[in-house]
Coordinates of C-alpha atoms in Angstrom, one line a residue:
M340 CA -110.3 95.6 132.8
S341 CA -107.0 97.1 132.2
P342 CA -105.1 93.0 132.6
T343 CA -101.6 94.0 133.6
A344 CA -98.6 92.0 130.7
D345 CA -95.9 90.1 130.2
G346 CA -94.1 90.8 127.2
S347 CA -96.0 88.2 124.9
G348 CA -99.0 90.9 125.7
A349 CA -100.6 87.4 127.2
V350 CA -102.3 88.5 130.6
V351 CA -101.5 87.7 134.1
P352 CA -103.0 86.5 136.7
G353 CA -103.6 88.2 139.5
S354 CA -105.4 89.3 142.5
T355 CA -105.5 92.6 141.5
D356 CA -107.0 91.9 137.9
R357 CA -109.3 89.4 139.6
A358 CA -110.8 92.3 141.7
E359 CA -110.9 94.5 138.5
F360 CA -112.8 91.9 136.7
E361 CA -115.3 91.4 139.4
A362 CA -115.8 94.8 139.9
D363 CA -116.1 95.8 135.9
T364 CA -119.0 92.7 136.1
R365 CA -120.7 94.6 138.1
A366 CA -121.0 97.7 136.0
H367 CA -122.0 95.2 133.3
R368 CA -125.4 95.7 135.4
Q369 CA -125.9 98.6 135.5
L370 CA -124.6 99.3 131.0
Y371 CA -127.9 96.7 130.9
W372 CA -130.5 99.0 130.5
T373 CA -128.6 102.6 129.6
T374 CA -126.5 100.9 125.4
E375 CA -127.7 99.0 122.9
P376 CA -127.1 95.3 123.0
A377 CA -124.9 94.8 119.9
E378 CA -122.5 97.3 121.7
L379 CA -122.4 95.9 125.2
I380 CA -122.3 92.0 123.6
A381 CA -119.5 93.6 122.2
T382 CA -118.2 94.6 126.0
V383 CA -118.7 92.2 127.2
T384 CA -118.0 89.3 124.6
G385 CA -113.7 90.5 125.2
H386 CA -114.8 91.3 129.3
I387 CA -115.7 87.3 129.3
A388 CA -112.7 86.5 126.9
A389 CA -110.0 88.3 129.6
G390 CA -111.8 85.9 132.6
R391 CA -111.9 83.0 131.2
T392 CA -107.5 83.5 131.3
L393 CA -107.9 84.4 135.0
S394 CA -109.8 81.6 135.4
A395 CA -107.8 79.5 133.9
G396 CA -104.1 81.6 135.5
A397 CA -106.3 80.9 139.1
G398 CA -106.7 77.2 137.9
D399 CA -103.4 76.6 137.6
A400 CA -102.1 78.6 141.0
A401 CA -104.6 76.3 142.9
G402 CA -103.0 73.3 141.5
A403 CA -99.9 74.5 141.6
D404 CA -101.0 75.7 145.3
A405 CA -102.6 71.9 145.9
P406 CA -101.2 69.6 149.0
S407 CA -98.5 67.1 147.7
E408 CA -99.8 63.7 148.2
D409 CA -97.3 63.5 151.0
G410 CA -99.0 65.6 153.3
E411 CA -97.2 68.4 152.2
D412 CA -98.0 72.0 151.8
G413 CA -97.2 73.8 147.8
E414 CA -93.7 74.9 147.5
D415 CA -93.9 78.2 150.0
G416 CA -95.6 76.6 152.8
G417 CA -98.8 78.4 154.9
D418 CA -102.3 78.5 153.5
R419 CA -102.9 78.1 150.8
T420 CA -107.3 77.8 150.5
D421 CA -106.7 82.1 149.3
G422 CA -105.7 81.7 146.0
A423 CA -108.4 78.8 145.5
A424 CA -111.5 81.9 146.7
D425 CA -110.1 83.6 144.7
G426 CA -110.7 81.3 141.1
A427 CA -113.9 81.0 142.8
G428 CA -115.6 84.5 142.9
T429 CA -114.3 84.7 138.9
A430 CA -115.9 82.0 138.2
A431 CA -118.8 82.9 139.7
A432 CA -118.4 86.1 137.6
L433 CA -117.4 84.6 134.3
A434 CA -121.2 83.4 134.9
E435 CA -122.5 86.3 135.2
S436 CA -121.2 87.9 132.2
L437 CA -121.9 85.4 130.1
L438 CA -125.8 84.8 131.6
L439 CA -125.7 88.5 130.5
V440 CA -124.7 88.3 127.0
G441 CA -126.9 84.7 126.3
R442 CA -130.1 87.5 127.6
L443 CA -129.1 90.2 125.2
E444 CA -128.6 87.3 122.3
L445 CA -132.0 85.6 123.2
L446 CA -134.1 88.6 124.7
G447 CA -132.1 91.9 123.0
R448 CA -131.0 90.7 119.6
H449 CA -134.2 87.8 119.4
D450 CA -130.6 84.9 117.7
P451 CA -131.4 82.1 120.3
E452 CA -128.8 80.0 117.8
A453 CA -126.5 82.5 119.6
A454 CA -127.6 82.1 122.3
R455 CA -127.8 78.4 123.1
P456 CA -123.7 77.7 123.6
V457 CA -123.8 81.0 125.7
L458 CA -126.3 79.9 128.6
Q459 CA -125.1 77.0 127.7
E460 CA -120.9 77.4 128.9
A461 CA -122.7 80.3 131.9
R462 CA -124.0 77.4 133.4
T463 CA -121.4 75.1 133.3
T464 CA -118.9 78.1 134.4
A465 CA -121.6 78.3 137.3
V466 CA -121.8 75.3 138.8
A467 CA -118.3 74.7 139.2
A468 CA -118.0 78.2 140.1
G469 CA -120.0 76.8 143.2
E470 CA -123.3 79.3 141.9
P471 CA -126.6 77.5 141.8
L472 CA -129.2 80.5 141.3
L473 CA -127.0 81.9 138.2
A474 CA -126.6 77.7 137.1
A475 CA -129.8 78.1 137.5
A476 CA -130.7 81.1 135.8
A477 CA -129.1 80.0 132.9
L478 CA -130.8 76.8 133.5
G479 CA -134.3 79.4 133.1
L480 CA -133.2 81.0 129.7
L481 CA -132.3 77.8 127.6
A482 CA -135.8 76.7 128.5
L483 CA -137.0 79.9 125.5
V484 CA -134.4 78.5 123.2
P485 CA -136.5 76.1 120.8
A486 CA -135.2 73.2 120.9
D487 CA -135.3 72.0 117.1
G488 CA -138.3 69.3 118.5
R489 CA -137.0 68.1 120.8
A490 CA -140.3 67.1 123.3
G491 CA -140.1 68.3 126.7
A492 CA -136.2 69.9 126.6
A493 CA -137.9 73.1 128.6
A494 CA -139.9 71.4 130.9
E495 CA -136.9 69.3 131.9
S496 CA -134.8 73.0 131.9
F497 CA -137.7 74.5 134.5
T498 CA -136.8 71.2 136.7
A499 CA -133.1 70.8 136.2
A500 CA -133.1 74.9 137.9
R501 CA -135.8 74.3 140.7
S502 CA -133.1 71.2 141.9
L503 CA -130.5 73.7 141.9
L504 CA -132.2 76.4 143.7
A505 CA -134.0 73.5 146.6
H506 CA -130.5 73.3 147.8
A507 CA -129.5 77.0 147.3
G508 CA -129.5 80.0 150.6
T509 CA -129.8 84.0 149.9
G510 CA -131.7 84.9 147.2
A511 CA -133.2 81.6 146.4
A512 CA -137.2 82.2 146.6
G513 CA -136.7 85.7 144.8
L514 CA -135.3 83.2 142.4
L515 CA -137.9 81.1 141.9
D516 CA -140.8 84.0 141.1
W517 CA -138.3 85.0 138.5
L518 CA -138.1 81.1 137.4
E519 CA -141.7 81.1 137.3
A520 CA -142.4 84.7 135.1
V521 CA -139.9 83.1 132.4
E522 CA -142.2 79.6 132.6
A523 CA -145.3 81.6 132.1
E524 CA -143.4 83.1 129.3
R525 CA -142.6 80.1 128.1
A526 CA -146.0 78.8 128.5
T527 CA -147.8 82.0 126.6
R528 CA -145.7 80.1 123.8
D529 CA -146.6 77.4 123.5
G530 CA -150.1 78.7 123.3
E531 CA -151.2 77.7 127.2
H532 CA -152.8 80.7 128.5
E533 CA -154.3 79.1 131.9
K534 CA -151.5 77.5 132.4
A535 CA -148.7 80.8 132.1
I536 CA -152.4 83.1 134.1
R537 CA -151.9 81.0 136.7
L538 CA -147.3 81.1 137.2
I539 CA -147.7 84.8 136.5
S540 CA -150.7 85.0 139.2
R541 CA -148.2 83.6 141.7
V542 CA -146.0 85.5 141.4
E543 CA -147.3 88.3 141.4
G544 CA -148.6 87.0 144.8
A545 CA -144.7 86.0 146.0
R546 CA -143.5 90.0 145.1
V547 CA -146.4 91.3 147.7
R548 CA -143.7 89.4 150.1
S549 CA -140.9 90.6 148.4
D550 CA -138.8 91.6 151.4
D551 CA -138.6 87.8 153.0
R552 CA -137.7 87.0 149.0
P553 CA -134.9 88.6 148.2
F554 CA -132.8 88.5 144.8
P555 CA -129.4 88.0 143.9
P556 CA -127.5 91.1 143.5
W557 CA -127.5 90.4 139.7
L558 CA -130.7 90.0 139.2
D559 CA -132.9 93.0 138.3
W560 CA -135.2 91.9 136.4
C561 CA -138.9 91.8 138.3
T562 CA -140.0 94.7 139.6
T563 CA -144.6 95.2 140.8
A564 CA -144.2 97.2 136.8
R565 CA -142.3 94.2 135.1
I566 CA -144.2 91.8 136.3
G567 CA -147.7 94.0 135.9
I568 CA -146.9 94.1 132.2
L569 CA -145.7 90.2 131.3
K570 CA -149.4 89.5 132.8
G571 CA -150.8 91.9 131.4
R572 CA -149.2 90.3 127.6
I573 CA -149.7 87.6 128.9
Q574 CA -153.6 88.0 129.7
L575 CA -153.8 89.6 126.5
A576 CA -152.3 86.8 124.5
A577 CA -155.4 85.1 125.8
G578 CA -157.9 87.1 125.0
L579 CA -158.4 89.3 127.5
V580 CA -158.8 92.7 126.2
A581 CA -160.2 94.3 129.3
Q582 CA -158.0 92.0 132.1
A583 CA -155.6 92.8 130.4
R584 CA -155.8 96.7 129.7
R585 CA -156.4 97.3 134.2
T586 CA -153.5 95.4 134.2
L587 CA -151.0 97.9 132.9
L588 CA -153.0 100.7 134.3
Y589 CA -152.4 99.2 137.5
A590 CA -148.5 98.9 136.3
M591 CA -148.3 102.3 135.2
A592 CA -149.4 103.1 138.1
T593 CA -147.2 101.7 140.3
V594 CA -143.8 102.7 138.4
R595 CA -141.7 105.2 138.8
P596 CA -142.0 109.1 137.1
D597 CA -138.5 108.1 135.6
D598 CA -139.0 104.7 134.7
H599 CA -140.1 105.8 131.3
G600 CA -139.1 102.8 129.3
Q601 CA -141.3 100.8 131.8
R602 CA -143.6 104.0 130.8
A603 CA -142.1 103.0 126.6
L604 CA -143.7 98.6 127.4
I605 CA -147.0 99.7 129.9
Y606 CA -148.4 102.3 126.6
A607 CA -147.4 100.1 124.1
G608 CA -149.0 96.8 126.1
L609 CA -152.0 98.9 126.3
A610 CA -151.7 100.5 122.8
A611 CA -151.9 96.1 121.7
A612 CA -155.0 96.3 124.3
E613 CA -156.9 98.6 122.2
A614 CA -156.1 97.4 119.0
A615 CA -157.4 93.7 120.3
D616 CA -160.7 96.4 120.8
G617 CA -161.1 97.8 117.4
Q618 CA -160.1 100.7 118.6
A619 CA -157.9 102.3 116.8
Y620 CA -157.5 106.2 117.5
E621 CA -157.0 105.2 121.3
S622 CA -154.2 103.3 120.6
C623 CA -152.1 105.1 117.8
G624 CA -152.6 107.5 121.1
Y625 CA -151.0 104.7 123.4
A626 CA -148.9 104.2 120.9
C627 CA -147.3 107.9 120.9
R628 CA -147.2 107.5 123.6
A629 CA -144.5 105.1 124.1
L630 CA -142.7 106.9 121.4
E631 CA -142.3 110.5 123.1
H632 CA -140.4 108.3 125.6
I633 CA -138.2 106.8 124.8
E634 CA -137.8 105.2 120.8
A635 CA -140.0 101.9 121.3
G636 CA -140.3 100.9 117.6
G637 CA -140.0 97.0 119.0
D638 CA -142.9 97.1 121.4
V639 CA -145.1 99.5 118.8
M640 CA -144.0 97.3 116.1
G641 CA -146.7 94.6 117.6
V642 CA -149.6 96.1 117.0
R643 CA -149.6 96.9 113.9
G644 CA -151.0 94.2 112.9
G645 CA -153.6 94.9 115.0
L646 CA -154.6 98.3 113.1
E647 CA -154.2 97.1 109.0
E648 CA -157.9 97.3 108.8
Y649 CA -157.8 100.8 110.5
L650 CA -154.9 102.7 107.2
H651 CA -157.8 105.0 106.1
D652 CA -157.7 106.7 109.7
S653 CA -155.2 109.8 110.3
C654 CA -153.3 108.0 113.2
V655 CA -152.4 105.3 112.7
Q656 CA -150.0 106.9 108.8
D657 CA -149.6 109.7 111.3
L658 CA -147.5 106.1 113.1
Y659 CA -146.6 104.5 110.2
E660 CA -144.3 107.4 109.5
S661 CA -143.4 108.1 112.0
L662 CA -142.3 104.3 112.4
A663 CA -140.7 104.3 108.7
F664 CA -143.8 101.8 108.1
S665 CA -144.5 101.1 104.7
P666 CA -148.4 100.4 104.2
A667 CA -147.5 97.7 101.9
E668 CA -145.2 96.2 104.7
S669 CA -145.0 92.8 106.3
V670 CA -144.0 91.9 110.1
A671 CA -144.6 90.1 112.2
P672 CA -146.0 91.2 115.2
A673 CA -143.9 91.0 118.4
D674 CA -144.3 88.4 120.5
I675 CA -144.1 88.1 125.0
G676 CA -140.2 88.5 125.5
E677 CA -138.5 89.9 128.4
V678 CA -140.0 92.0 130.9
T679 CA -137.2 95.0 131.5
R680 CA -134.2 97.2 129.2
R681 CA -135.9 99.9 127.8
G682 CA -137.5 98.7 124.8
T683 CA -136.1 100.3 122.1
G684 CA -134.8 99.6 118.9
A685 CA -136.9 97.6 115.8
G686 CA -137.6 94.5 116.2
R687 CA -137.0 94.5 120.0
T688 CA -139.9 93.2 122.4
P689 CA -140.2 93.0 125.9
G690 CA -140.6 90.7 128.6
I691 CA -139.0 89.1 131.6
R692 CA -134.5 90.1 130.2

């Protein structure tokens, strides 16, 4: 965005600035899939700073245009609803940008402490803008942030998010599907595997009627393939290796041929399934196919722990070499993360993005 500035260099809020800000917010939805988290966070953080300034200016203008106590309009007279409407649009775009940074911090960089305040601001900004879907999405992601030992914090977030959706309009059903997928993720992390499988299976069934359950335009995270990847990883965490393999193979049949990121995630999941089944050669084959599609180090790292007993096999040694691993290194297995991003870079895990 190139906001107009006065002599001091401060942003001068105006309709053109707000339109540019909202257009840039929409453009960032696509950058999410092609840009590394640190780079995109830096870009969107600067964008957020400009949005805060624009929102503050819009609020001042709305206050100046409000009717006086004696019932008269502001100085210029006439209807003063346009400024308030523009301000709400800017606030909604700001909430979306905050949600994006929160997602990147939590699920791209795995830094929940950095994600927490951003997601909290996204929620409050969305509520102030009259955007219950954005607020519910922020609450859903907050449920994945460790609650410093406070029991029931995640459940409270999910309950609050559902309450918001109960009063929302178009897009609420689709967002509820995503929210249940996030709840399945939370249940898996908590070791509640039966609950997680029940939730993700319900989401899978709901998405069959996806035409009747549209997503809001900023929510493009829940395709059939992504749900299948998450379900397969949940089944794997529950020890249901054969079911996980079937689920992931079905997901592979539904993913677009040019969606290399999702194919990398599926191959990484299949590698983990074969490793869990003691099939080192097959596991390495899938892991290497993941690497062929995209630099999927963060996803394949989760397989390493299951392959240690096969270090004498050349395929395992080749895989470690390609990932720049030393066999003596201790690498924690990747947990179930978000199902969407292209899955690149060390330490990044797939799940519900």
